[in-house]
Amino acid sequence: MKKYAVLLLILGVCSLGYGKGKSSRNKSSNSCTSNKIIVNFKNNTATYCENGKKKVVKTEGSGIDGDDWQLEEVDGVSLFDENNPRLIFIGR
Protein backbone atom coordinates (compact mmCIF):
# COMPACT_ATOMS: atom_id res chain seq x y z
CA MET A 1 0.00 0.00 0.00
CA LYS A 2 2.90 2.36 0.77
CA LYS A 3 4.30 1.79 -2.73
CA TYR A 4 1.04 2.90 -4.35
CA ALA A 5 0.80 5.99 -2.15
CA VAL A 6 4.36 7.02 -3.00
CA LEU A 7 3.76 6.34 -6.69
CA LEU A 8 0.58 8.44 -6.69
CA LEU A 9 2.38 11.24 -4.87
CA ILE A 10 5.20 11.27 -7.42
CA LEU A 11 2.76 11.22 -10.34
CA GLY A 12 0.79 14.07 -8.78
CA VAL A 13 3.86 16.25 -8.28
CA CYS A 14 5.09 15.59 -11.83
CA SER A 15 1.72 16.39 -13.36
CA LEU A 16 1.51 19.66 -11.40
CA GLY A 17 4.90 20.74 -12.74
CA TYR A 18 3.91 19.82 -16.28
CA GLY A 19 0.62 21.71 -15.99
CA LYS A 20 2.49 24.91 -15.13
CA GLY A 21 4.56 24.66 -18.30
CA LYS A 22 7.70 23.22 -16.74
CA SER A 23 8.75 20.88 -19.51
CA SER A 24 11.94 20.59 -21.52
CA ARG A 25 10.02 21.46 -24.66
CA ASN A 26 8.93 24.78 -23.21
CA LYS A 27 12.49 25.81 -22.29
CA SER A 28 13.72 25.48 -25.86
CA SER A 29 10.93 27.72 -27.15
CA ASN A 30 12.48 30.64 -25.26
CA SER A 31 15.62 30.50 -27.38
CA CYS A 32 16.41 33.25 -29.85
CA THR A 33 15.85 32.15 -33.44
CA SER A 34 15.72 35.37 -35.47
CA ASN A 35 18.36 36.03 -38.11
CA LYS A 36 17.77 39.82 -37.99
CA ILE A 37 20.32 42.30 -36.65
CA ILE A 38 18.76 45.30 -34.93
CA VAL A 39 21.00 48.39 -34.92
CA ASN A 40 19.89 51.05 -32.44
CA PHE A 41 21.50 54.44 -33.07
CA LYS A 42 20.04 56.02 -29.91
CA ASN A 43 22.05 53.85 -27.52
CA ASN A 44 24.75 52.67 -30.00
CA THR A 45 24.01 48.94 -29.78
CA ALA A 46 23.46 46.04 -32.15
CA THR A 47 21.27 43.12 -31.07
CA TYR A 48 21.36 39.69 -32.74
CA CYS A 49 21.04 35.96 -32.02
CA GLU A 50 24.11 33.80 -31.52
CA ASN A 51 23.81 30.10 -30.67
CA GLY A 52 20.19 30.54 -29.62
CA LYS A 53 20.90 33.41 -27.21
CA LYS A 54 20.26 37.12 -27.61
CA LYS A 55 23.50 39.10 -27.77
CA VAL A 56 23.87 42.88 -27.48
CA VAL A 57 27.12 44.61 -28.51
CA LYS A 58 28.15 48.25 -28.52
CA THR A 59 28.64 49.76 -31.97
CA GLU A 60 30.67 52.82 -30.91
CA GLY A 61 32.85 53.72 -27.96
CA SER A 62 36.17 54.93 -26.64
CA GLY A 63 39.15 52.81 -25.82
CA ILE A 64 41.25 52.93 -22.65
CA ASP A 65 43.71 55.31 -24.29
CA GLY A 66 40.91 57.64 -25.48
CA ASP A 67 40.81 56.47 -29.09
CA ASP A 68 37.30 56.27 -30.56
CA TRP A 69 36.26 53.05 -32.27
CA GLN A 70 33.31 51.93 -34.40
CA LEU A 71 32.06 48.39 -35.00
CA GLU A 72 32.04 47.51 -38.70
CA GLU A 73 30.42 44.08 -38.84
CA VAL A 74 28.16 41.86 -36.73
CA ASP A 75 27.65 38.15 -37.37
CA GLY A 76 29.39 38.47 -40.74
CA VAL A 77 27.18 41.35 -41.92
CA SER A 78 28.54 44.85 -42.55
CA LEU A 79 26.67 47.49 -40.55
CA PHE A 80 27.17 49.94 -43.42
CA ASP A 81 25.29 47.79 -45.98
CA GLU A 82 21.89 49.51 -45.87
CA ASN A 83 20.44 47.17 -48.52
CA ASN A 84 20.98 44.01 -46.46
CA PRO A 85 17.58 42.53 -45.49
CA ARG A 86 18.95 41.20 -42.18
CA LEU A 87 19.62 44.72 -40.86
CA ILE A 88 16.93 46.72 -39.06
CA PHE A 89 17.86 50.30 -38.18
CA ILE A 90 16.23 52.14 -35.25
CA GLY A 91 16.60 55.79 -34.27
CA ARG A 92 18.05 57.32 -37.40
C-alpha positions as semicolon CSV with decimal commas, in nm:
position;residue;x (nm);y (nm);z (nm)
1;M;0,000;0,000;0,000
2;K;0,290;0,236;0,077
3;K;0,430;0,179;-0,273
4;Y;0,104;0,290;-0,435
5;A;0,080;0,599;-0,215
6;V;0,436;0,702;-0,300
7;L;0,376;0,634;-0,669
8;L;0,058;0,844;-0,669
9;L;0,238;1,124;-0,487
10;I;0,520;1,127;-0,742
11;L;0,276;1,122;-1,034
12;G;0,079;1,407;-0,878
13;V;0,386;1,625;-0,828
14;C;0,509;1,559;-1,183
15;S;0,172;1,639;-1,336
16;L;0,151;1,966;-1,140
17;G;0,490;2,074;-1,274
18;Y;0,391;1,982;-1,628
19;G;0,062;2,171;-1,599
20;K;0,249;2,491;-1,513
21;G;0,456;2,466;-1,830
22;K;0,770;2,322;-1,674
23;S;0,875;2,088;-1,951
24;S;1,194;2,059;-2,152
25;R;1,002;2,146;-2,466
26;N;0,893;2,478;-2,321
27;K;1,249;2,581;-2,229
28;S;1,372;2,548;-2,586
29;S;1,093;2,772;-2,715
30;N;1,248;3,064;-2,526
31;S;1,562;3,050;-2,738
32;C;1,641;3,325;-2,985
33;T;1,585;3,215;-3,344
34;S;1,572;3,537;-3,547
35;N;1,836;3,603;-3,811
36;K;1,777;3,982;-3,799
37;I;2,032;4,230;-3,665
38;I;1,876;4,530;-3,493
39;V;2,100;4,839;-3,492
40;N;1,989;5,105;-3,244
41;F;2,150;5,444;-3,307
42;K;2,004;5,602;-2,991
43;N;2,205;5,385;-2,752
44;N;2,475;5,267;-3,000
45;T;2,401;4,894;-2,978
46;A;2,346;4,604;-3,215
47;T;2,127;4,312;-3,107
48;Y;2,136;3,969;-3,274
49;C;2,104;3,596;-3,202
50;E;2,411;3,380;-3,152
51;N;2,381;3,010;-3,067
52;G;2,019;3,054;-2,962
53;K;2,090;3,341;-2,721
54;K;2,026;3,712;-2,761
55;K;2,350;3,910;-2,777
56;V;2,387;4,288;-2,748
57;V;2,712;4,461;-2,851
58;K;2,815;4,825;-2,852
59;T;2,864;4,976;-3,197
60;E;3,067;5,282;-3,091
61;G;3,285;5,372;-2,796
62;S;3,617;5,493;-2,664
63;G;3,915;5,281;-2,582
64;I;4,125;5,293;-2,265
65;D;4,371;5,531;-2,429
66;G;4,091;5,764;-2,548
67;D;4,081;5,647;-2,909
68;D;3,730;5,627;-3,056
69;W;3,626;5,305;-3,227
70;Q;3,331;5,193;-3,440
71;L;3,206;4,839;-3,500
72;E;3,204;4,751;-3,870
73;E;3,042;4,408;-3,884
74;V;2,816;4,186;-3,673
75;D;2,765;3,815;-3,737
76;G;2,939;3,847;-4,074
77;V;2,718;4,135;-4,192
78;S;2,854;4,485;-4,255
79;L;2,667;4,749;-4,055
80;F;2,717;4,994;-4,342
81;D;2,529;4,779;-4,598
82;E;2,189;4,951;-4,587
83;N;2,044;4,717;-4,852
84;N;2,098;4,401;-4,646
85;P;1,758;4,253;-4,549
86;R;1,895;4,120;-4,218
87;L;1,962;4,472;-4,086
88;I;1,693;4,672;-3,906
89;F;1,786;5,030;-3,818
90;I;1,623;5,214;-3,525
91;G;1,660;5,579;-3,427
92;R;1,805;5,732;-3,740
